[in-house]
Amino acid sequence: MENLNEKRWHNLPEIEVEGLLDSSVANGLDRPEVDLRKEKFGPNSITQRKGQSPWVRFLLHFHQPLVYILLAAAIIKLALGGVVDSSVIFGVVLLNAIIGFLQESKALSALEALSKSLISETLVLRNGEKQRINAADLVPGDIVLLASGDKVPADLRLMQVRNLQVDESALTGESLPVEKHTDIVEQEASLGDRVNMAYSSTLVTYGTGVGIVVAIGDRTEIGRISELIASAELLDTPLTRTIARFSHLLLYAILGLAALTFAVGLWHGGSVVDMFMAAVALAVAMIPEGLPAVVTITLAIGVARMAKRNAIIRRLPAVETLGSTTVICSDKTGTLTRNEMTVRQMWAAGKEFQVTGTGYEPSGEITLQDQPAGLDDEPVLVELARAGLLCNDSVLKQGEQGWKIDGDPTEGALLVSARKARLEPRAESDRYPRIDTIPFESEYQYMATLHQAEKPLVYLKGSVERILACCDSMLDDNDEQQKLNADLINEQVEALAGQGLRVLAFACKAMPNGTENINHQDVEDGMVFLGLQGMIDPPRDEAIDSVRACQAAGIRIKMITGDHAVTAGAIAGQIGLDERLAPGQTPKTLTGRQLTELSDQEMVQASLDTAVFARVSPEQKLRLVEALQSSGQVTAMTGDGVNDAPALRRADIGVAMGQTGTEVSKEAADMVLTDDNFASIKAAVEEGRGVFDNLLKFITWILPTNAGQGLVIIVAVMLAEPLPVLPVQALWINMTTAVLLGLTLAFEPQEPGIMTRQPRTPGTPILNHEMLMRIALVGILLLAGSFGLFEWALYQGATIEQARTIAVNVFAVGQSFYLLNCRSLRYNMFRLGLFSNMWIWAGIAAMTLVQIFFTHNTLMNRLFETAPISLLDWLHIVMVGLAIFLIIEAEKLFHLRKERGGKASGSLPR
């Protein structure tokens, strides 16, 4: 009983499995043995792993360089008696942390969802008696009895099966239920190919079975996935990494300039206290206090926009991460495809027919050589469709959300193809009432139904190999019987299978009058072959368009699926997943077995060069994501099953399916698609790029204020002049402009061509050379305007309070005009539409009113050491703002013309 988890149970015969587990299929375990094993192996549950406490997660929101700068400034101001100033800064930091904490409070609950998935009851055999127990009480060696509708309670080696089919989509990604048997499977078989095993948390959809428990709790496949989730590292997003680098640079620059100001002031003969106050004033002036709050709010606005486009964001930075994505690793079933099996081709009487339409909606037609097939002239084709309709236990229904199938997806496809052949289910059932049925059994690989007609008629459907063995003739184009041509049929089957189609064969046979029941002997020979129907889960039309849009945006799409390689490759070819190939060409495909043979370096290269990965395990999905990230790719990963959770958690952004996704996958993901549609990922990428554009506009807009205020203080200290802007006034400008003006940029609509440019290169600075030059230019213009008018006012006999009020208002008005420049970093605002963002004008109006109140209200004059100024002073201030606007518009026009002329060495962000 040692090292049970190291056994390859799928590769062992049943008798050896019983011996190793010291158990018996006939009697099961006795009570004393169960108690011993419970004590040794523990309960059948996933171990809860301790995560960070809520307090620790909350405090981590303060663990950012920019926040450290703000906290340091607040503490210094508090120590110097600036209670109001420090309170405002503390409030901004606290609000930002609370918003982030609330958005991310569920990010680590995937393990709890995994544990809940195991709480159920199961039927076991103990002491030779059947008993229903809590699944948590299972032990290795227990004999479990499975029936349709059961959730498999532990990992089982199947010992007996009768038509057993298990839905393993949550674990392997396999789109259809898997038929199980008890035969030995080769040792290196992938998880999805171990058909003699039933794994914990999968669902029995058909038949019955008996299995012996070989693994429980953490030792199950789902338990291993739990460990992968726990060990998968949560990466910083591109935004948090970029902001962190930017904040470090800003920290060093501010501290350096403050130290320089202090030193220069002392050198000019200033007192230590005065120069220290000047250095603090410089630090407060140059810190963009509003940046963390505006970043958070801008991301939150992006969350709201994405929600309207069927994408629910669970972690705020994921909004921007989508805009930086360079690779999307997508599941196949339900995301790129419709998850609705559809007959695409029918072969009857030597003719190949195409079937139009997709999914379960019975709209479309059957064509021959691109022309509608004359159904009145194709009796064999109609009979083929009728066989699929009548030899069928599923039901096609129309509901509020469209057409749905009650039953097997494959049978659903046959019902739809029959409707396209103008056969109505009810009319056909009335015309050919069913008398008897031979249900599908994996041993025989077919289903047969007996119907009342002029003479009783048997319809047979199943695997091609099995149906051909039952037939000795086939129908020709004249509806006449001829000798069966098995070579011709097999040639056609190979052609259809090569397109990734699942092929079923159909036959019929007239029975003697009075026949009321049938058995296997009745259909084992003498059947008349009718034809073939080839079906596939087709690509979504909108997914094809979205894949092309993503490729145009420089994003590569890769399919990672648990499905078979041929099917996956065929779908990928139809979608055009590899843009290097002509439409319809099947891209390069690697299977899970091939991936196991690759070294880490080979895996990195394969992850870049290959478009389709089929039959992959959870570890391989995780390894593929890590390989892509190691080569510098910003990777998005989609998934809906338990098996996807580790890769979802590790990816830069994990995308779970809202409709078909398991709770585990949703909890591990950063984003959940409410419609399970790849088109929504494209929409989210588009919104993410818009969010980053607006963040970049805000940063480009806010930094000149801080730079200008810092330069004003530095110049004043160097010239031994009074400070034109006091710390409390700088704080006022920083906070009011950020909230009233800067925040309005978050509402800017997307600029044209946002999905025709390449993704940002990972690791590039948040601001390029031209943006830095623009920020410096505006900072210098604000310095010249504020310091110039400050000195001019003093020269004209104004009080120091009036002169400072003028200097402060230069920053407020100058930033209002510059805000119009920043609506686009590339084009002028008239091209965007003067009133396409009314929040801009509302913000400018609010800022104007606030500054008038700041300047002319007596209480504000006392609090901020300001004084009323004249109308002429206001005119001078507005002229400075207008000059800034015109100069920056001219600078943008210069760069745009330079770029169009092919002379620019780099391009501005759009």
Coordinates of N, CA, C and O in Angstrom, one line a residue, residues 580-720:
R580 N 0.7 33.3 -40.8 CA 1.7 33.1 -41.8 C 1.3 32.2 -42.9 O 1.9 32.1 -44.0
L581 N 0.1 31.5 -42.7 CA -0.4 30.5 -43.7 C -1.6 31.1 -44.5 O -2.2 32.0 -44.0
A582 N -1.8 30.5 -45.6 CA -3.0 30.9 -46.4 C -4.2 30.5 -45.7 O -4.2 29.5 -45.0
P583 N -5.4 31.2 -45.9 CA -6.6 30.8 -45.2 C -7.0 29.3 -45.6 O -6.9 28.9 -46.7
G584 N -7.4 28.6 -44.5 CA -7.8 27.2 -44.7 C -6.6 26.2 -44.5 O -6.9 25.0 -44.3
Q585 N -5.4 26.7 -44.6 CA -4.3 25.8 -44.3 C -4.2 25.4 -42.9 O -4.3 26.2 -42.0
T586 N -3.9 24.1 -42.6 CA -3.8 23.6 -41.2 C -2.4 24.0 -40.6 O -1.4 23.7 -41.2
P587 N -2.4 24.7 -39.5 CA -1.2 25.2 -38.9 C -0.5 24.0 -38.2 O -1.0 22.9 -38.0
K588 N 0.8 24.3 -37.8 CA 1.6 23.3 -37.1 C 0.9 23.0 -35.7 O 0.5 23.9 -35.0
T589 N 0.9 21.7 -35.4 CA 0.2 21.3 -34.2 C 1.2 20.4 -33.4 O 1.8 19.5 -34.0
L590 N 1.2 20.6 -32.1 CA 2.0 19.8 -31.2 C 1.1 19.1 -30.2 O 0.2 19.8 -29.7
T591 N 1.3 17.9 -29.9 CA 0.5 17.2 -28.9 C 1.2 17.2 -27.5 O 2.4 17.5 -27.4
G592 N 0.4 16.9 -26.5 CA 1.0 16.8 -25.1 C 2.1 15.8 -25.0 O 3.1 16.1 -24.3
R593 N 2.0 14.7 -25.7 CA 3.1 13.7 -25.7 C 4.4 14.3 -26.3 O 5.5 14.1 -25.7
Q594 N 4.3 15.1 -27.4 CA 5.5 15.7 -28.0 C 6.1 16.7 -27.0 O 7.3 16.9 -27.0
L595 N 5.2 17.4 -26.3 CA 5.7 18.5 -25.4 C 6.5 17.9 -24.3 O 7.5 18.5 -23.8
T596 N 6.2 16.7 -23.8 CA 6.9 16.1 -22.7 C 8.4 15.8 -23.1 O 9.2 15.7 -22.2
E597 N 8.6 15.7 -24.4 CA 10.0 15.4 -24.8 C 10.8 16.6 -25.1 O 12.0 16.5 -25.4
L598 N 10.3 17.8 -24.9 CA 11.0 19.0 -25.2 C 11.7 19.5 -23.9 O 11.2 19.5 -22.8
S599 N 13.0 20.0 -24.1 CA 13.7 20.7 -23.0 C 13.0 22.1 -22.8 O 12.2 22.5 -23.6
D600 N 13.5 22.7 -21.7 CA 12.9 24.1 -21.4 C 13.2 25.0 -22.6 O 12.3 25.8 -22.9
Q601 N 14.4 25.0 -23.1 CA 14.7 25.9 -24.2 C 13.9 25.6 -25.5 O 13.4 26.5 -26.2
E602 N 13.7 24.3 -25.8 CA 12.9 23.9 -26.9 C 11.5 24.2 -26.7 O 10.8 24.6 -27.7
M603 N 11.0 24.2 -25.5 CA 9.6 24.6 -25.2 C 9.4 26.0 -25.5 O 8.4 26.4 -26.0
V604 N 10.4 26.9 -25.1 CA 10.2 28.3 -25.4 C 10.1 28.5 -26.9 O 9.2 29.3 -27.4
Q605 N 11.0 27.9 -27.7 CA 10.9 28.1 -29.1 C 9.6 27.5 -29.7 O 9.0 28.1 -30.6
A606 N 9.2 26.3 -29.2 CA 7.9 25.7 -29.6 C 6.7 26.6 -29.3 O 5.8 26.7 -30.1
S607 N 6.7 27.3 -28.2 CA 5.6 28.1 -27.8 C 5.5 29.3 -28.7 O 4.4 29.8 -28.9
L608 N 6.6 29.7 -29.3 CA 6.6 30.9 -30.2 C 6.2 30.5 -31.6 O 5.5 31.2 -32.3
D609 N 6.7 29.3 -32.0 CA 6.5 28.9 -33.4 C 5.2 28.1 -33.7 O 4.8 28.1 -34.9
T610 N 4.6 27.6 -32.7 CA 3.5 26.7 -32.9 C 2.2 27.4 -32.6 O 2.1 28.1 -31.6
A611 N 1.2 27.1 -33.4 CA -0.1 27.8 -33.2 C -1.1 26.9 -32.5 O -2.1 27.5 -31.9
V612 N -1.0 25.6 -32.5 CA -2.0 24.7 -31.9 C -1.3 23.7 -31.0 O -0.3 23.0 -31.5
F613 N -1.8 23.5 -29.8 CA -1.3 22.5 -28.9 C -2.5 21.7 -28.5 O -3.5 22.2 -27.9
A614 N -2.5 20.4 -28.7 CA -3.6 19.5 -28.5 C -3.3 18.4 -27.5 O -2.1 18.0 -27.3
R615 N -4.3 17.9 -26.8 CA -4.2 16.8 -25.8 C -3.1 17.2 -24.7 O -2.2 16.4 -24.4
V616 N -3.2 18.4 -24.2 CA -2.2 18.9 -23.2 C -2.7 18.7 -21.8 O -4.0 18.8 -21.6
S617 N -1.8 18.5 -20.9 CA -2.2 18.3 -19.5 C -2.1 19.7 -18.8 O -1.6 20.6 -19.3
P618 N -2.7 19.8 -17.5 CA -2.6 21.0 -16.8 C -1.2 21.5 -16.6 O -0.9 22.7 -16.7
E619 N -0.2 20.6 -16.3 CA 1.2 21.0 -16.1 C 1.7 21.6 -17.4 O 2.5 22.6 -17.4
Q620 N 1.3 21.0 -18.5 CA 1.8 21.5 -19.8 C 1.3 22.9 -20.2 O 2.0 23.7 -20.8
K621 N 0.0 23.1 -19.8 CA -0.6 24.4 -20.1 C 0.2 25.5 -19.3 O 0.5 26.5 -19.8
L622 N 0.5 25.1 -18.0 CA 1.2 26.0 -17.2 C 2.6 26.3 -17.7 O 3.1 27.4 -17.7
R623 N 3.2 25.2 -18.2 CA 4.6 25.3 -18.7 C 4.6 26.1 -20.0 O 5.6 26.9 -20.2
L624 N 3.6 26.0 -20.8 CA 3.5 26.8 -22.0 C 3.4 28.3 -21.7 O 4.1 29.2 -22.3
V625 N 2.6 28.6 -20.7 CA 2.4 30.0 -20.3 C 3.8 30.6 -19.8 O 4.2 31.7 -20.2
E626 N 4.4 29.8 -19.0 CA 5.7 30.2 -18.4 C 6.8 30.4 -19.5 O 7.6 31.3 -19.5
A627 N 6.7 29.5 -20.6 CA 7.7 29.6 -21.7 C 7.5 30.9 -22.5 O 8.4 31.5 -22.8
L628 N 6.2 31.2 -22.7 CA 5.9 32.4 -23.4 C 6.4 33.7 -22.6 O 6.9 34.6 -23.2
Q629 N 6.1 33.6 -21.3 CA 6.5 34.8 -20.5 C 8.0 34.9 -20.4 O 8.5 36.0 -20.4
S630 N 8.7 33.8 -20.4 CA 10.2 33.8 -20.4 C 10.8 34.5 -21.6 O 11.9 35.0 -21.5
S631 N 10.1 34.5 -22.7 CA 10.6 35.1 -23.9 C 10.0 36.6 -24.0 O 10.1 37.2 -25.1
G632 N 9.5 37.1 -22.9 CA 9.0 38.5 -22.9 C 7.6 38.7 -23.4 O 7.2 39.9 -23.6
Q633 N 6.8 37.7 -23.6 CA 5.5 37.9 -24.1 C 4.5 38.2 -22.9 O 4.6 37.6 -21.9
V634 N 3.6 39.1 -23.1 CA 2.5 39.4 -22.2 C 1.4 38.5 -22.6 O 0.8 38.6 -23.7
T635 N 1.1 37.5 -21.8 CA 0.2 36.4 -22.2 C -1.1 36.4 -21.5 O -1.2 36.5 -20.3
A636 N -2.2 36.3 -22.3 CA -3.5 36.1 -21.8 C -3.9 34.6 -22.0 O -3.5 34.1 -23.1
M637 N -4.5 34.0 -21.1 CA -4.9 32.6 -21.2 C -6.4 32.4 -20.9 O -6.9 32.9 -19.9
T638 N -7.1 31.8 -21.8 CA -8.5 31.5 -21.5 C -8.7 30.0 -21.1 O -7.9 29.2 -21.4
G639 N -9.8 29.8 -20.3 CA -10.1 28.4 -19.9 C -11.4 28.4 -19.2 O -11.9 29.4 -18.7
D640 N -11.9 27.2 -19.1 CA -13.2 27.0 -18.4 C -13.2 25.8 -17.4 O -14.1 25.7 -16.6
G641 N -12.1 25.0 -17.4 CA -12.1 23.8 -16.6 C -11.2 23.9 -15.4 O -10.4 24.9 -15.3
V642 N -11.3 23.0 -14.5 CA -10.4 22.9 -13.4 C -9.0 22.8 -13.8 O -8.1 23.3 -13.2
N643 N -8.8 22.1 -15.0 CA -7.5 21.9 -15.5 C -6.8 23.2 -16.0 O -5.6 23.2 -16.1
D644 N -7.6 24.2 -16.2 CA -7.1 25.4 -16.7 C -6.6 26.4 -15.6 O -5.9 27.3 -15.8
A645 N -7.1 26.1 -14.3 CA -6.9 27.1 -13.3 C -5.4 27.5 -13.0 O -5.1 28.7 -12.8
P646 N -4.5 26.5 -12.9 CA -3.1 26.9 -12.7 C -2.5 27.9 -13.8 O -1.9 28.9 -13.4
A647 N -2.8 27.6 -15.0 CA -2.3 28.4 -16.1 C -3.0 29.8 -16.1 O -2.4 30.8 -16.4
L648 N -4.3 29.8 -15.7 CA -5.1 31.1 -15.6 C -4.4 31.9 -14.5 O -4.3 33.2 -14.7
R649 N -4.1 31.3 -13.5 CA -3.5 32.1 -12.3 C -2.1 32.6 -12.7 O -1.7 33.7 -12.3
R650 N -1.3 31.8 -13.4 CA 0.0 32.2 -13.8 C 0.1 33.3 -14.9 O 1.0 34.1 -14.9
A651 N -0.8 33.2 -15.8 CA -0.8 34.1 -17.0 C -0.9 35.6 -16.5 O -1.3 35.9 -15.4
D652 N -0.4 36.4 -17.4 CA -0.5 37.9 -17.1 C -1.9 38.3 -16.9 O -2.2 39.2 -16.1
I653 N -2.8 37.7 -17.7 CA -4.2 37.8 -17.5 C -4.9 36.5 -17.8 O -4.8 36.0 -18.9
G654 N -5.6 36.0 -16.8 CA -6.4 34.8 -16.9 C -7.8 35.1 -17.3 O -8.4 36.0 -16.6
V655 N -8.4 34.5 -18.3 CA -9.7 34.8 -18.8 C -10.6 33.5 -18.6 O -10.3 32.5 -19.3
A656 N -11.6 33.5 -17.8 CA -12.5 32.4 -17.5 C -13.8 32.6 -18.2 O -14.2 33.7 -18.6
M657 N -14.5 31.5 -18.5 CA -15.8 31.5 -19.2 C -16.9 31.6 -18.1 O -17.0 30.8 -17.2
G658 N -17.8 32.5 -18.3 CA -18.8 32.7 -17.3 C -20.0 31.7 -17.4 O -20.6 31.4 -16.4
Q659 N -20.3 31.2 -18.6 CA -21.4 30.3 -18.7 C -21.0 28.9 -18.5 O -21.7 28.2 -17.8
T660 N -19.9 28.4 -19.1 CA -19.5 27.0 -19.0 C -18.4 26.8 -18.0 O -18.0 25.7 -17.8
G661 N -17.8 27.9 -17.5 CA -16.6 27.7 -16.7 C -17.0 27.2 -15.3 O -18.0 27.4 -14.7
T662 N -16.0 26.4 -14.8 CA -16.1 25.9 -13.4 C -15.9 27.1 -12.4 O -15.2 28.1 -12.8
E663 N -16.3 26.9 -11.2 CA -16.1 28.0 -10.2 C -14.6 28.1 -9.9 O -14.1 29.2 -9.7
V664 N -13.9 27.0 -10.0 CA -12.4 27.1 -9.8 C -11.8 28.0 -10.8 O -10.9 28.8 -10.5
S665 N -12.1 27.8 -12.1 CA -11.5 28.6 -13.1 C -11.8 30.1 -13.0 O -11.0 31.0 -13.2
K666 N -13.1 30.4 -12.6 CA -13.5 31.8 -12.4 C -12.7 32.5 -11.3 O -12.3 33.6 -11.4
E667 N -12.5 31.7 -10.2 CA -11.8 32.3 -9.1 C -10.4 32.5 -9.3 O -9.7 33.4 -8.8
A668 N -9.8 31.7 -10.2 CA -8.3 31.8 -10.5 C -8.1 32.9 -11.6 O -6.9 33.3 -11.7
A669 N -9.1 33.3 -12.3 CA -9.0 34.3 -13.4 C -9.0 35.7 -13.0 O -9.4 36.1 -11.9
D670 N -8.5 36.6 -13.8 CA -8.5 38.0 -13.7 C -9.8 38.6 -14.3 O -10.2 39.7 -14.0
M671 N -10.3 37.9 -15.3 CA -11.4 38.4 -16.1 C -12.4 37.2 -16.4 O -11.9 36.1 -16.7
V672 N -13.7 37.5 -16.4 CA -14.6 36.4 -16.7 C -15.5 36.9 -17.9 O -16.0 38.1 -17.8
L673 N -15.6 36.1 -18.9 CA -16.5 36.5 -20.1 C -17.9 36.0 -19.8 O -18.1 34.8 -19.6
T674 N -18.9 36.9 -19.8 CA -20.2 36.5 -19.5 C -20.9 35.7 -20.7 O -21.9 35.0 -20.5
D675 N -20.3 35.9 -21.9 CA -20.9 35.2 -23.1 C -20.0 34.1 -23.6 O -20.3 33.5 -24.7
D676 N -18.8 33.8 -23.0 CA -17.9 32.7 -23.4 C -17.4 32.9 -24.8 O -17.2 31.9 -25.5
N677 N -17.3 34.1 -25.3 CA -17.1 34.4 -26.7 C -15.7 35.1 -26.9 O -15.4 36.0 -26.2
F678 N -14.9 34.5 -27.9 CA -13.6 35.1 -28.1 C -13.7 36.6 -28.6 O -12.8 37.4 -28.3
A679 N -14.9 36.9 -29.2 CA -15.1 38.3 -29.6 C -15.0 39.3 -28.4 O -14.6 40.4 -28.6
S680 N -15.4 38.8 -27.3 CA -15.4 39.6 -26.1 C -14.0 39.9 -25.6 O -13.7 40.9 -25.0
I681 N -13.1 38.9 -25.9 CA -11.7 39.1 -25.5 C -11.1 40.3 -26.4 O -10.4 41.2 -25.9
K682 N -11.4 40.2 -27.7 CA -11.0 41.3 -28.6 C -11.5 42.6 -28.1 O -10.8 43.6 -28.1
A683 N -12.8 42.7 -27.7 CA -13.4 43.9 -27.2 C -12.7 44.4 -26.0 O -12.4 45.6 -25.8
A684 N -12.3 43.5 -25.1 CA -11.6 43.8 -23.9 C -10.2 44.3 -24.2 O -9.7 45.3 -23.5
V685 N -9.5 43.7 -25.2 CA -8.2 44.2 -25.6 C -8.3 45.7 -26.1 O -7.5 46.5 -25.7
E686 N -9.3 45.9 -26.8 CA -9.6 47.3 -27.4 C -9.8 48.3 -26.2 O -9.2 49.3 -26.2
E687 N -10.6 47.9 -25.3 CA -10.9 48.8 -24.1 C -9.6 48.9 -23.3 O -9.3 50.0 -22.8
G688 N -8.8 47.9 -23.2 CA -7.6 47.9 -22.4 C -6.6 48.9 -23.0 O -5.9 49.7 -22.3
R689 N -6.5 48.9 -24.3 CA -5.6 49.8 -25.0 C -6.1 51.3 -24.8 O -5.3 52.2 -24.6
G690 N -7.4 51.4 -24.8 CA -8.0 52.8 -24.6 C -7.7 53.3 -23.2 O -7.4 54.4 -23.0
V691 N -7.8 52.4 -22.2 CA -7.5 52.7 -20.8 C -6.0 53.1 -20.7 O -5.7 54.2 -20.1
F692 N -5.1 52.4 -21.3 CA -3.7 52.8 -21.2 C -3.4 54.1 -21.9 O -2.7 54.9 -21.4
D693 N -4.1 54.3 -23.0 CA -3.9 55.6 -23.7 C -4.3 56.7 -22.8 O -3.6 57.8 -22.7
N694 N -5.4 56.6 -22.1 CA -5.9 57.6 -21.2 C -5.0 57.8 -20.0 O -4.9 58.9 -19.5
L695 N -4.5 56.7 -19.5 CA -3.5 56.8 -18.4 C -2.3 57.6 -18.8 O -1.7 58.4 -18.1
L696 N -1.8 57.3 -20.0 CA -0.6 57.9 -20.6 C -0.9 59.4 -20.8 O -0.1 60.3 -20.5
K697 N -2.1 59.7 -21.3 CA -2.5 61.2 -21.4 C -2.5 61.9 -20.1 O -2.0 63.0 -20.0
F698 N -3.0 61.2 -19.1 CA -3.0 61.8 -17.7 C -1.6 62.1 -17.2 O -1.3 63.1 -16.7
I699 N -0.7 61.1 -17.3 CA 0.6 61.2 -16.8 C 1.3 62.3 -17.6 O 2.1 63.2 -17.0
T700 N 1.2 62.4 -18.9 CA 1.8 63.4 -19.7 C 1.2 64.8 -19.3 O 1.9 65.8 -19.5
W701 N 0.0 64.8 -18.9 CA -0.6 66.1 -18.5 C -0.2 66.5 -17.1 O 0.0 67.7 -16.9
I702 N -0.2 65.6 -16.1 CA 0.0 66.0 -14.7 C 1.5 66.4 -14.4 O 1.8 67.2 -13.6
L703 N 2.4 65.7 -15.1 CA 3.8 65.9 -14.7 C 4.4 67.3 -14.9 O 5.2 67.8 -14.1
P704 N 3.9 68.0 -16.0 CA 4.4 69.4 -16.2 C 4.1 70.3 -15.0 O 4.8 71.2 -14.7
T705 N 2.9 70.1 -14.4 CA 2.5 70.9 -13.2 C 3.5 70.7 -12.1 O 4.1 71.7 -11.5
N706 N 3.9 69.4 -11.8 CA 4.9 69.1 -10.8 C 6.2 69.6 -11.1 O 7.0 70.2 -10.3
A707 N 6.6 69.4 -12.4 CA 7.9 69.9 -12.9 C 8.0 71.4 -12.8 O 9.0 72.0 -12.4
G708 N 6.9 72.1 -13.3 CA 6.9 73.5 -13.3 C 7.0 74.1 -11.9 O 7.7 75.1 -11.6
Q709 N 6.2 73.5 -10.9 CA 6.3 74.0 -9.6 C 7.6 73.8 -8.9 O 8.2 74.7 -8.2
G710 N 8.2 72.6 -9.2 CA 9.5 72.4 -8.7 C 10.6 73.3 -9.3 O 11.4 73.8 -8.5
L711 N 10.5 73.6 -10.6 CA 11.4 74.5 -11.2 C 11.3 75.9 -10.6 O 12.3 76.6 -10.4
V712 N 10.0 76.3 -10.4 CA 9.8 77.7 -9.8 C 10.5 77.8 -8.4 O 11.2 78.8 -8.1
I713 N 10.4 76.7 -7.6 CA 11.0 76.8 -6.3 C 12.5 76.8 -6.4 O 13.2 77.5 -5.7
I714 N 13.0 75.9 -7.3 CA 14.5 75.8 -7.5 C 15.1 77.2 -7.9 O 16.1 77.7 -7.4
V715 N 14.4 77.8 -8.9 CA 14.9 79.1 -9.5 C 14.8 80.1 -8.4 O 15.7 81.0 -8.2
A716 N 13.7 80.1 -7.6 CA 13.6 81.1 -6.5 C 14.7 81.0 -5.5 O 15.3 82.0 -5.0
V717 N 15.0 79.7 -5.1 CA 16.1 79.5 -4.1 C 17.4 79.9 -4.7 O 18.3 80.6 -4.0
M718 N 17.7 79.6 -6.0 CA 19.0 80.0 -6.6 C 19.1 81.5 -6.7 O 20.2 82.0 -6.6
L719 N 18.0 82.2 -6.9 CA 18.1 83.6 -7.1 C 17.8 84.3 -5.7 O 17.7 85.6 -5.7
A720 N 17.7 83.5 -4.6 CA 17.5 84.1 -3.3 C 16.2 84.9 -3.3 O 16.2 86.0 -2.6

